[in-house]
Amino acid sequence: MSVSTDRARPVAGRRRGWKHRLAQNGTVRTLGPFVPVVFLWWLVAELDVFPSAFFVGPATVLAEMADLIYKGILPSYLADSLNRLWNGVLFGMLIGIPAGFVVALSTWARKLTWPLLMFFQAIADIAWLPIVIVWFGFSLTAVTFVIVYTIVFPLMISIVAGVEQVPRDVIRAARSLGAGRFRVFTDVIVPGSLPSVATGIRTGLGYGWRALIAAEIIIGSSGLGFMMFDSRRAGEVTGVFVGMIVLGVLWFALDALVLAPFERSTIERWGMVKTAEVGR
Amino acid sequence: MKTLEISGLHKQFVDSYTDEVVTAVGDVSFAVEQGEFISVLGPSGCGKTTVLNIVAGFEKQTDGSVLVGGREISGPSPERGVVFQSFALFPWKTVLGNVVFGLRMRGVPRQEREPIARQYLDLVGLEGFERKFPHELSGGMQQRLGVARVLANEPEVMLMDEPFASVDAQTRRKLQEDLTGIFESKRPTVFFVTHDVDEAVFLSDRVVVLSSRPSQVNEIVTVPLERPRDWRSVLDDPDFRHTVTHITDLLSGDESRVVQADLDSA
């Protein structure tokens, strides 16, 4: 028994070796799953399953993308969209984070605002667009309003959940080590609720991103959403495809460059994501 | 001098589902001398943790008084540091950061904090782990950190709420011996809550045995064991066995009374 396993181990080890290395490679891990999708896409386009006015292949889209970048349209639209998103996210976090902690920490604030939170969270972001256009016109303010709106509520709700998740004993420990209420907040409640706050920011950003595209489709005069809708109006499916791909790539980039590194250096470093282990 | 004086402690609370008034602590009085190790032992659910929570300032008693150094307590304070069963470490702070926390809160100057913290980390055997995070330590080591974090604050009394209940049996023996060692060298005043009779006798100078709910002091047993203590010699000591048997009898007698009472009421 033991002999056979001993003999088998090096072979298995070697075989797992290159597979393991391949699986560890970042590029392979990120792009690998897209290979069959792109192939399928190419195949469907090549076989002319749909007329080319409705469905175009990867090569056409890539060429169109290069052309749009070359002409400077894509970069400038992209900059517009990101600028709007940034504005919305910034104000959304400036409002949502303090408001979330106030509601989480004060019982009367929670009792007073919780029904309102539930009510307003239920009104979809785009449902605000008609009235927002009446109030602010086709402007940056209107788009910002919608994004802020979509970010604030999930952020507040996840902060409330996060504060509730901070173990009671950890707060008590801080109190019995000499921390006053303010230090308990800054040194225990804020870092202790960070896993949930990070999730809230992630969710909020995702919602905000979608709201932005929706807003641009309806009230935009530039930006990715506008580009996609404008292409459709002109009967140019390729532009729509380009827009969709850029959206996906951008989210990937945001996650890889901002969200994931932040989480790695905080809650993952502290072992707080595999939660149960810490509280054991 | 009495470091901790508990007199006529009584705690009632209202069950939020049934609106029934429950008496958690009936009438508890005892005192702890400075530099004494005292354990509170009782059947499960007898309210021993409630007593600790009141002394820690986490809960307010319905009646009675708790004096530390002759002064009535009010709320949690670094003079009554707590070691928790759940460790309750700060996962976002390093080992050193956890120990320094109390010193920082008490306004100890920055340059003095680290030497003090290192001294206590050495005491509990965590030197070399300063830059680790708590989740990178084993359960036993996490609780050592919990002890160092409290002792660094030099509390009047260290409160320990079943601190070794969530570590494995082997580690628990080791931690108990190390705690005895620390106690014998530093002589802090310790208030230790446990349901483990062996543990209570091994560690303590005196054991406060509580009756079942509503709890009262059944007997305060003085442990006739010499210090320094270690498990090897203590287990062979007839005095140890005798004390353990006596306390076990006290607890089981209490339990059979409860069973009898339940039968009577049924």
Coordinates of C-alpha atoms in Angstrom, one line a residue:
Chain A
M1 CA 0.0 0.0 0.0
S2 CA 2.6 2.5 1.1
V3 CA 5.0 1.3 -1.6
S4 CA 2.5 1.9 -4.3
T5 CA 1.6 5.4 -3.1
D6 CA 5.3 6.3 -2.8
R7 CA 5.9 5.2 -6.4
A8 CA 2.8 7.0 -7.7
R9 CA 3.5 10.3 -6.0
P10 CA 6.4 11.7 -8.1
V11 CA 4.5 11.0 -11.3
A12 CA 1.4 12.6 -10.0
G13 CA 3.5 15.4 -8.7
R14 CA 5.1 16.0 -12.0
R15 CA 1.9 15.9 -13.9
R16 CA 0.3 18.3 -11.5
G17 CA 3.4 20.4 -11.9
W18 CA 2.8 21.9 -15.3
K19 CA -0.9 22.0 -14.9
H20 CA -0.5 23.7 -11.6
R21 CA 2.0 26.2 -13.1
L22 CA -0.4 26.9 -15.9
A23 CA -3.3 27.4 -13.5
Q24 CA -1.1 29.7 -11.4
N25 CA -0.2 31.9 -14.4
G26 CA -2.2 35.1 -14.1
T27 CA -2.8 35.7 -17.8
V28 CA -3.9 32.2 -18.4
R29 CA -6.2 32.3 -15.4
T30 CA -7.8 35.6 -16.5
L31 CA -8.0 35.1 -20.3
G32 CA -8.3 31.3 -20.4
P33 CA -12.1 31.1 -19.9
F34 CA -12.6 33.6 -22.7
V35 CA -11.0 31.4 -25.3
P36 CA -14.0 29.1 -25.9
V37 CA -16.4 32.1 -25.7
V38 CA -14.5 34.0 -28.4
F39 CA -14.2 30.9 -30.5
L40 CA -17.9 30.3 -30.3
W41 CA -18.6 33.9 -31.2
W42 CA -16.2 33.6 -34.2
L43 CA -17.8 30.3 -35.2
V44 CA -21.4 31.7 -35.1
A45 CA -20.3 34.7 -37.1
E46 CA -18.3 32.6 -39.7
L47 CA -21.2 30.2 -40.2
D48 CA -23.5 33.2 -41.0
V49 CA -26.1 32.0 -38.5
F50 CA -27.4 35.5 -38.3
P51 CA -27.3 38.2 -41.0
S52 CA -24.1 40.3 -40.7
A53 CA -26.3 43.4 -40.1
F54 CA -27.3 41.9 -36.7
F55 CA -24.2 39.9 -35.7
V56 CA -20.6 40.6 -36.5
G57 CA -17.4 38.5 -35.7
P58 CA -14.5 39.3 -33.5
A59 CA -12.3 40.5 -36.3
T60 CA -14.8 43.1 -37.5
V61 CA -15.2 44.3 -33.9
L62 CA -11.5 44.5 -33.3
A63 CA -11.0 46.5 -36.5
E64 CA -13.8 48.9 -35.6
M65 CA -12.3 49.3 -32.1
A66 CA -8.9 50.1 -33.6
D67 CA -10.6 52.6 -35.9
L68 CA -12.5 54.3 -33.1
I69 CA -9.3 54.5 -31.0
Y70 CA -7.4 55.9 -34.0
K71 CA -10.1 58.5 -34.6
G72 CA -10.0 59.4 -30.9
I73 CA -13.7 58.8 -30.5
L74 CA -13.4 55.9 -28.1
P75 CA -10.8 57.4 -25.8
S76 CA -12.7 60.7 -25.5
Y77 CA -16.1 58.9 -24.9
L78 CA -14.4 56.6 -22.4
A79 CA -12.9 59.6 -20.6
D80 CA -16.3 61.2 -20.4
S81 CA -17.9 58.1 -19.0
L82 CA -15.2 57.5 -16.4
N83 CA -15.3 61.1 -15.4
R84 CA -19.0 60.8 -14.7
L85 CA -18.6 57.6 -12.9
W86 CA -15.8 59.1 -10.7
N87 CA -18.0 62.1 -9.9
G88 CA -20.9 59.9 -9.0
V89 CA -18.8 57.4 -7.0
L90 CA -17.0 60.2 -5.1
F91 CA -20.2 61.9 -4.0
G92 CA -21.9 58.6 -3.4
M93 CA -19.2 57.5 -1.0
L94 CA -19.0 60.9 0.6
I95 CA -22.7 60.7 1.4
G96 CA -23.2 57.0 1.8
I97 CA -20.3 56.1 4.1
P98 CA -21.0 58.7 6.9
A99 CA -24.8 58.2 6.5
G100 CA -24.3 54.4 6.8
F101 CA -22.3 54.7 10.0
V102 CA -24.8 57.1 11.5
V103 CA -27.7 54.8 10.8
A104 CA -25.7 51.8 12.0
L105 CA -24.7 53.3 15.3
S106 CA -27.7 55.3 16.3
T107 CA -30.8 53.4 17.2
W108 CA -33.1 56.3 16.7
A109 CA -31.6 57.2 13.4
R110 CA -32.1 53.6 12.3
K111 CA -35.7 53.5 13.4
L112 CA -36.3 56.8 11.7
T113 CA -34.6 56.1 8.4
W114 CA -34.9 52.3 7.8
P115 CA -38.4 52.4 6.2
L116 CA -37.2 55.3 4.0
L117 CA -34.1 53.4 3.0
M118 CA -36.2 50.4 2.1
F119 CA -38.6 52.5 0.1
F120 CA -36.1 54.5 -1.9
Q121 CA -33.8 51.5 -2.5
A122 CA -36.7 49.9 -4.2
I123 CA -37.1 52.7 -6.8
A124 CA -34.8 51.7 -9.6
D125 CA -32.2 54.2 -10.6
I126 CA -33.5 54.6 -14.1
A127 CA -37.0 55.2 -12.8
W128 CA -35.5 58.5 -11.5
L129 CA -34.3 59.6 -15.0
P130 CA -37.6 61.2 -16.2
I131 CA -37.9 63.5 -13.2
V132 CA -34.1 64.1 -13.0
I133 CA -34.2 65.3 -16.6
V134 CA -37.0 67.7 -15.7
W135 CA -34.9 69.0 -12.8
F136 CA -31.4 69.1 -14.1
G137 CA -31.8 68.8 -17.9
F138 CA -29.4 66.7 -20.0
S139 CA -26.4 67.6 -17.8
L140 CA -23.6 66.1 -15.8
T141 CA -25.6 66.9 -12.7
A142 CA -28.4 64.6 -13.8
V143 CA -26.1 61.7 -14.5
T144 CA -24.2 62.2 -11.2
F145 CA -27.5 62.3 -9.3
V146 CA -28.5 58.9 -10.7
I147 CA -25.2 57.3 -9.9
V148 CA -25.0 58.8 -6.4
Y149 CA -28.5 57.5 -5.9
T150 CA -27.6 53.9 -6.9
I151 CA -24.4 53.9 -4.8
V152 CA -25.7 55.4 -1.6
F153 CA -28.3 52.7 -0.7
P154 CA -26.4 49.5 -1.1
L155 CA -23.5 51.2 0.6
M156 CA -25.5 52.2 3.6
I157 CA -27.2 48.9 4.0
S158 CA -23.9 47.0 3.9
I159 CA -22.4 49.3 6.4
V160 CA -25.2 48.7 8.8
A161 CA -24.7 44.9 8.2
G162 CA -21.0 45.3 8.7
V163 CA -21.3 47.2 12.0
E164 CA -23.6 44.5 13.3
Q165 CA -21.1 41.8 12.4
V166 CA -18.4 43.3 14.6
P167 CA -18.2 40.8 17.5
R168 CA -19.5 42.1 20.8
D169 CA -16.5 40.8 22.7
V170 CA -14.1 42.7 20.5
I171 CA -15.9 45.9 21.3
R172 CA -15.9 45.0 25.0
A173 CA -12.2 44.1 24.9
A174 CA -11.4 47.6 23.5
R175 CA -13.6 49.2 26.2
S176 CA -11.9 47.3 29.0
L177 CA -8.5 48.2 27.6
G178 CA -9.3 51.9 28.0
A179 CA -10.9 52.9 24.7
G180 CA -13.6 55.5 24.9
R181 CA -16.6 55.5 22.6
F182 CA -14.9 57.5 19.9
R183 CA -11.8 55.3 19.9
V184 CA -14.0 52.2 19.8
F185 CA -15.5 53.7 16.6
T186 CA -12.3 54.6 14.9
D187 CA -10.2 51.6 16.0
V188 CA -12.7 48.8 16.2
I189 CA -16.0 49.5 14.4
V190 CA -14.5 51.0 11.3
P191 CA -11.9 48.3 10.6
G192 CA -14.2 45.6 11.9
S193 CA -16.9 46.5 9.4
L194 CA -14.4 46.8 6.6
P195 CA -15.2 43.4 4.9
S196 CA -18.8 44.4 4.6
V197 CA -18.0 48.0 3.6
A198 CA -15.7 46.6 0.9
T199 CA -18.5 44.5 -0.4
G200 CA -20.8 47.5 -0.3
I201 CA -18.4 49.6 -2.4
R202 CA -18.1 46.7 -4.9
T203 CA -21.8 46.3 -5.2
G204 CA -22.3 50.1 -5.3
L205 CA -19.7 50.5 -8.0
G206 CA -21.3 47.8 -10.1
Y207 CA -24.8 49.4 -9.8
G208 CA -23.3 52.8 -10.5
W209 CA -21.6 51.6 -13.6
R210 CA -24.8 50.1 -15.0
A211 CA -26.8 53.3 -14.0
L212 CA -24.2 55.4 -15.9
I213 CA -24.6 53.4 -19.1
A214 CA -28.4 53.6 -18.8
A215 CA -28.3 57.3 -18.1
E216 CA -26.0 57.9 -21.1
I217 CA -28.3 56.0 -23.4
I218 CA -31.2 58.2 -22.4
I219 CA -29.7 61.6 -21.7
G220 CA -26.1 61.4 -23.0
S221 CA -24.5 63.4 -25.7
S222 CA -21.2 61.5 -25.3
G223 CA -19.8 58.5 -23.4
L224 CA -19.9 54.8 -23.9
G225 CA -23.6 54.3 -23.4
F226 CA -24.3 57.1 -25.9
M227 CA -21.8 55.6 -28.4
M228 CA -23.7 52.2 -28.2
F229 CA -27.1 53.8 -28.6
D230 CA -25.9 56.1 -31.4
S231 CA -24.4 53.1 -33.3
R232 CA -27.7 51.3 -33.0
R233 CA -29.5 54.3 -34.4
A234 CA -27.2 54.4 -37.4
G235 CA -27.7 50.6 -37.8
E236 CA -24.1 49.9 -36.9
V237 CA -24.1 46.8 -34.8
T238 CA -20.3 46.8 -34.6
G239 CA -20.3 49.9 -32.4
V240 CA -22.7 48.2 -30.0
F241 CA -20.4 45.2 -29.8
V242 CA -17.4 47.4 -29.2
G243 CA -19.2 49.2 -26.4
M244 CA -20.2 46.0 -24.7
I245 CA -16.7 44.6 -24.8
V246 CA -15.2 47.8 -23.4
L247 CA -17.6 47.8 -20.5
G248 CA -16.6 44.3 -19.5
V249 CA -12.9 45.0 -19.9
L250 CA -13.2 48.2 -17.8
W251 CA -14.8 46.4 -14.9
F252 CA -12.1 43.8 -15.0
A253 CA -9.4 46.5 -14.9
L254 CA -11.2 48.3 -12.1
D255 CA -11.3 45.1 -10.1
A256 CA -7.7 44.1 -10.8
L257 CA -6.2 47.5 -10.3
V258 CA -8.2 49.0 -7.4
L259 CA -10.7 46.7 -5.6
A260 CA -8.7 43.5 -5.5
P261 CA -5.4 45.0 -4.3
F262 CA -7.3 47.0 -1.6
E263 CA -8.9 43.8 -0.3
R264 CA -5.7 41.8 -0.5
S265 CA -3.8 44.4 1.6
T266 CA -6.6 44.7 4.3
I267 CA -9.3 42.2 5.0
E268 CA -7.5 39.3 3.4
R269 CA -4.2 40.1 5.1
W270 CA -6.0 40.3 8.4
G271 CA -7.7 36.9 7.8
M272 CA -11.1 38.5 8.1
V273 CA -12.6 37.1 4.9
K274 CA -12.3 33.5 6.0
T275 CA -14.3 34.9 8.9
A276 CA -15.1 32.0 11.1
E277 CA -11.4 31.3 11.8
V278 CA -10.8 34.5 13.6
G279 CA -13.8 34.4 15.8
R280 CA -13.2 30.8 16.7
Chain B
M1 CA -5.9 45.0 51.3
K2 CA -9.0 43.9 49.4
T3 CA -8.5 44.6 45.7
L4 CA -12.0 43.5 44.8
E5 CA -15.0 43.4 47.0
I6 CA -18.3 42.1 45.8
S7 CA -21.2 42.4 48.2
G8 CA -24.9 41.4 47.9
L9 CA -24.6 41.2 44.1
H10 CA -28.0 40.6 42.5
K11 CA -29.0 40.6 38.8
Q12 CA -32.4 40.3 37.2
F13 CA -33.2 40.7 33.6
V14 CA -36.4 40.5 31.6
D15 CA -36.6 37.8 29.0
S16 CA -37.4 39.7 25.8
Y17 CA -39.6 36.9 24.3
T18 CA -41.6 35.8 27.3
D19 CA -41.4 39.0 29.4
E20 CA -40.5 36.8 32.3
V21 CA -38.2 38.2 35.0
V22 CA -35.2 35.9 35.3
T23 CA -32.9 36.1 38.3
A24 CA -29.4 35.3 37.0
V25 CA -27.5 36.2 40.1
G26 CA -29.2 35.7 43.5
D27 CA -26.9 37.0 46.2
V28 CA -23.2 36.8 45.7
S29 CA -20.6 38.3 48.1
F30 CA -16.9 37.6 48.3
A31 CA -13.6 39.5 48.3
V32 CA -10.4 39.1 46.5
E33 CA -7.1 40.0 48.2
Q34 CA -4.3 41.8 46.2
G35 CA -2.1 39.3 44.4
E36 CA -4.6 36.5 44.9
F37 CA -5.8 34.0 42.3
I38 CA -9.5 33.3 42.7
S39 CA -11.7 31.1 40.6
V40 CA -15.5 31.2 40.4
L41 CA -16.9 27.8 39.7
G42 CA -20.5 26.7 39.3
P43 CA -22.9 24.5 37.4
S44 CA -23.5 25.7 33.8
G45 CA -26.0 28.6 33.6
C46 CA -25.5 29.6 37.2
G47 CA -24.6 33.1 36.3
K48 CA -20.9 33.1 36.9
T49 CA -20.2 34.8 33.6
T50 CA -22.8 37.4 34.6
V51 CA -20.9 38.1 37.7
L52 CA -17.7 38.6 35.6
N53 CA -19.6 40.9 33.2
I54 CA -20.8 43.0 36.0
V55 CA -17.3 43.3 37.5
A56 CA -16.0 44.1 34.0
G57 CA -18.6 46.9 33.8
F58 CA -20.3 45.4 30.7
E59 CA -23.5 44.8 32.6
K60 CA -25.2 46.7 35.4
Q61 CA -26.2 44.9 38.5
T62 CA -29.8 45.2 39.8
D63 CA -28.6 45.4 43.4
G64 CA -25.4 45.2 45.5
S65 CA -22.0 46.7 45.0
V66 CA -18.6 46.0 43.4
L67 CA -15.6 47.9 44.8
V68 CA -12.2 47.8 43.2
G69 CA -9.5 49.4 45.3
G70 CA -12.3 50.7 47.6
R71 CA -14.0 52.6 44.8
E72 CA -17.4 51.7 43.3
I73 CA -17.0 50.7 39.7
S74 CA -18.7 52.4 36.8
G75 CA -18.5 51.0 33.3
P76 CA -15.5 49.1 31.7
S77 CA -12.1 50.4 32.6
P78 CA -8.4 49.3 32.0
E79 CA -8.1 48.7 35.8
R80 CA -10.2 45.6 35.1
G81 CA -8.9 44.0 31.9
V82 CA -10.7 41.0 30.5
V83 CA -9.4 37.8 28.8
F84 CA -12.2 36.3 26.7
Q85 CA -13.1 32.8 25.8
S86 CA -13.4 34.0 22.2
F87 CA -10.0 35.7 22.5
A88 CA -11.5 38.9 21.1
L89 CA -8.3 40.0 19.5
F90 CA -8.1 42.8 16.9
P91 CA -7.6 40.9 13.7
W92 CA -6.5 44.1 11.8
K93 CA -3.7 44.8 14.3
T94 CA -0.4 42.9 14.5
V95 CA 0.5 41.0 17.6
L96 CA 2.5 44.0 18.8
G97 CA -0.4 46.4 17.8
N98 CA -2.8 44.3 19.9
V99 CA -0.6 44.7 23.0
V100 CA 0.2 48.3 22.4
F101 CA -3.5 49.2 22.0
G102 CA -4.2 49.5 25.7
L103 CA -1.1 51.6 26.3
R104 CA -2.1 53.9 23.5
M105 CA -5.6 54.3 24.9
R106 CA -4.2 55.2 28.3
G107 CA -1.9 57.8 26.8
V108 CA 1.4 56.1 27.5
P109 CA 4.1 58.1 25.5
R110 CA 4.9 56.5 22.1
Q111 CA 8.5 55.7 22.8
E112 CA 7.6 53.8 26.0
R113 CA 4.9 51.6 24.5
E114 CA 7.0 49.2 22.5
P115 CA 9.5 48.2 25.2
I116 CA 6.6 47.6 27.6
A117 CA 4.7 45.6 25.0
R118 CA 7.8 43.5 24.1
Q119 CA 8.4 42.8 27.8
Y120 CA 4.9 41.2 28.1
L121 CA 5.1 39.4 24.8
D122 CA 8.3 37.8 26.2
L123 CA 6.5 37.0 29.4
V124 CA 3.9 34.9 27.5
G125 CA 6.4 33.4 25.1
L126 CA 5.4 35.3 22.0
E127 CA 8.8 37.0 21.3
G128 CA 9.5 36.9 17.6
F129 CA 5.8 37.0 16.6
E130 CA 5.5 40.8 16.9
R131 CA 4.7 41.4 13.2
K132 CA 2.3 38.5 12.7
F133 CA -1.4 39.0 12.6
P134 CA -3.6 37.1 15.1
H135 CA -5.1 34.7 12.5
E136 CA -1.5 33.5 11.7
L137 CA -1.2 32.2 15.3
S138 CA -2.5 29.0 16.8
G139 CA -5.4 29.1 19.3
G140 CA -3.1 28.7 22.3
M141 CA -0.9 31.5 21.0
Q142 CA -3.9 33.8 20.4
Q143 CA -4.9 33.4 24.0
R144 CA -1.4 34.1 25.2
L145 CA -1.7 37.3 23.3
G146 CA -5.0 38.0 25.0
V147 CA -3.3 37.6 28.4
A148 CA -0.3 39.8 27.4
R149 CA -2.6 42.5 26.1
V150 CA -4.4 42.7 29.4
L151 CA -1.3 42.4 31.6
A152 CA 0.6 45.2 29.7
N153 CA -2.1 47.5 31.1
E154 CA -1.1 46.5 34.6
P155 CA -4.7 46.2 35.8
E156 CA -5.9 46.1 39.4
V157 CA -7.5 42.8 38.6
M158 CA -7.3 40.6 35.5
L159 CA -10.7 39.0 34.7
M160 CA -10.7 35.8 32.8
D161 CA -13.9 34.3 31.3
E162 CA -13.3 30.6 30.6
P163 CA -10.2 31.6 28.7
F164 CA -9.0 28.1 27.8
A165 CA -12.4 26.5 27.0
S166 CA -11.9 26.8 23.3
V167 CA -8.4 25.4 23.0
D168 CA -7.6 21.7 22.7
A169 CA -6.8 19.6 25.8
Q170 CA -3.0 19.4 25.4
T171 CA -2.6 23.1 24.8
R172 CA -4.9 23.8 27.7
R173 CA -2.6 22.0 30.2
K174 CA 0.3 23.9 28.8
L175 CA -1.5 27.2 29.0
Q176 CA -2.6 26.5 32.6
E177 CA 1.0 25.8 33.6
D178 CA 2.2 28.9 31.9
L179 CA -0.5 31.1 33.5
T180 CA 0.5 29.7 36.9
G181 CA 4.2 30.6 36.1
I182 CA 3.2 34.1 35.0
F183 CA 1.0 34.5 38.2
E184 CA 3.8 33.3 40.4
S185 CA 6.4 35.7 38.9
K186 CA 4.1 38.8 38.5
R187 CA 1.5 38.3 41.2
P188 CA -1.4 40.0 39.5
T189 CA -4.8 39.7 41.0
V190 CA -6.8 37.3 39.0
F191 CA -10.6 36.6 38.9
F192 CA -11.0 33.5 36.9
V193 CA -14.4 32.0 35.7
T194 CA -14.5 28.3 34.7
H195 CA -16.6 25.2 34.8
D196 CA -13.6 22.9 35.0
V197 CA -12.9 21.8 38.6
D198 CA -9.3 20.6 38.0
E199 CA -8.5 23.8 36.3
A200 CA -9.9 25.9 39.1
V201 CA -8.1 24.0 41.8
F202 CA -4.8 23.8 39.9
L203 CA -4.7 27.6 39.3
S204 CA -6.3 29.1 42.3
D205 CA -5.6 30.2 45.9
R206 CA -9.3 30.0 46.6
V207 CA -12.3 28.7 44.7
V208 CA -15.7 30.3 45.0
V209 CA -18.3 27.6 44.4
L210 CA -21.6 29.0 43.3
S211 CA -24.9 27.2 43.6
S212 CA -27.2 26.8 40.6
R213 CA -29.5 29.7 39.5
P214 CA -30.3 32.0 41.2
S215 CA -26.7 31.7 42.3
Q216 CA -25.4 32.2 45.8
V217 CA -22.0 31.5 47.2
N218 CA -22.2 27.8 48.3
E219 CA -18.7 27.6 49.8
I220 CA -15.3 29.3 49.4
V221 CA -12.7 26.6 49.3
T222 CA -9.1 27.4 50.1
V223 CA -6.7 25.4 48.0
P224 CA -3.9 23.9 50.2
L225 CA -1.3 23.5 47.4
E226 CA 2.2 25.0 47.5
R227 CA 3.5 27.2 44.8
P228 CA 5.2 26.9 42.3
R229 CA 2.8 24.3 40.9
D230 CA 3.0 22.1 37.8
W231 CA 0.6 19.4 36.6
R232 CA 3.0 16.5 37.2
S233 CA 3.4 17.0 40.9
V234 CA -0.1 18.4 41.5
L235 CA -1.8 15.3 40.0
D236 CA 0.1 13.1 42.5
D237 CA -0.8 15.4 45.4
P238 CA -3.5 13.9 47.7
D239 CA -4.5 17.4 48.7
F240 CA -5.3 18.2 45.1
R241 CA -7.4 15.1 44.7
H242 CA -9.1 15.7 48.0
T243 CA -10.0 19.4 47.1
V244 CA -11.2 18.4 43.6
T245 CA -13.5 15.6 45.1
H246 CA -14.8 18.0 47.7
I247 CA -15.8 20.6 45.1
T248 CA -17.2 18.0 42.8
D249 CA -19.4 16.8 45.7
L250 CA -20.5 20.3 46.3
L251 CA -21.5 20.7 42.6
S252 CA -23.1 17.3 42.2
G253 CA -25.1 17.7 45.5
D254 CA -26.3 20.9 44.1
E255 CA -27.3 19.3 40.9
S256 CA -29.2 16.4 42.5
R257 CA -31.1 19.0 44.5
V258 CA -32.0 20.7 41.2
V259 CA -33.1 17.5 39.8
Q260 CA -35.2 16.8 42.9
A261 CA -36.7 20.2 42.7
D262 CA -37.6 19.7 39.0
L263 CA -39.2 16.4 39.9
D264 CA -41.1 18.0 42.8
S265 CA -42.4 20.8 40.6
A266 CA -43.4 18.3 37.8

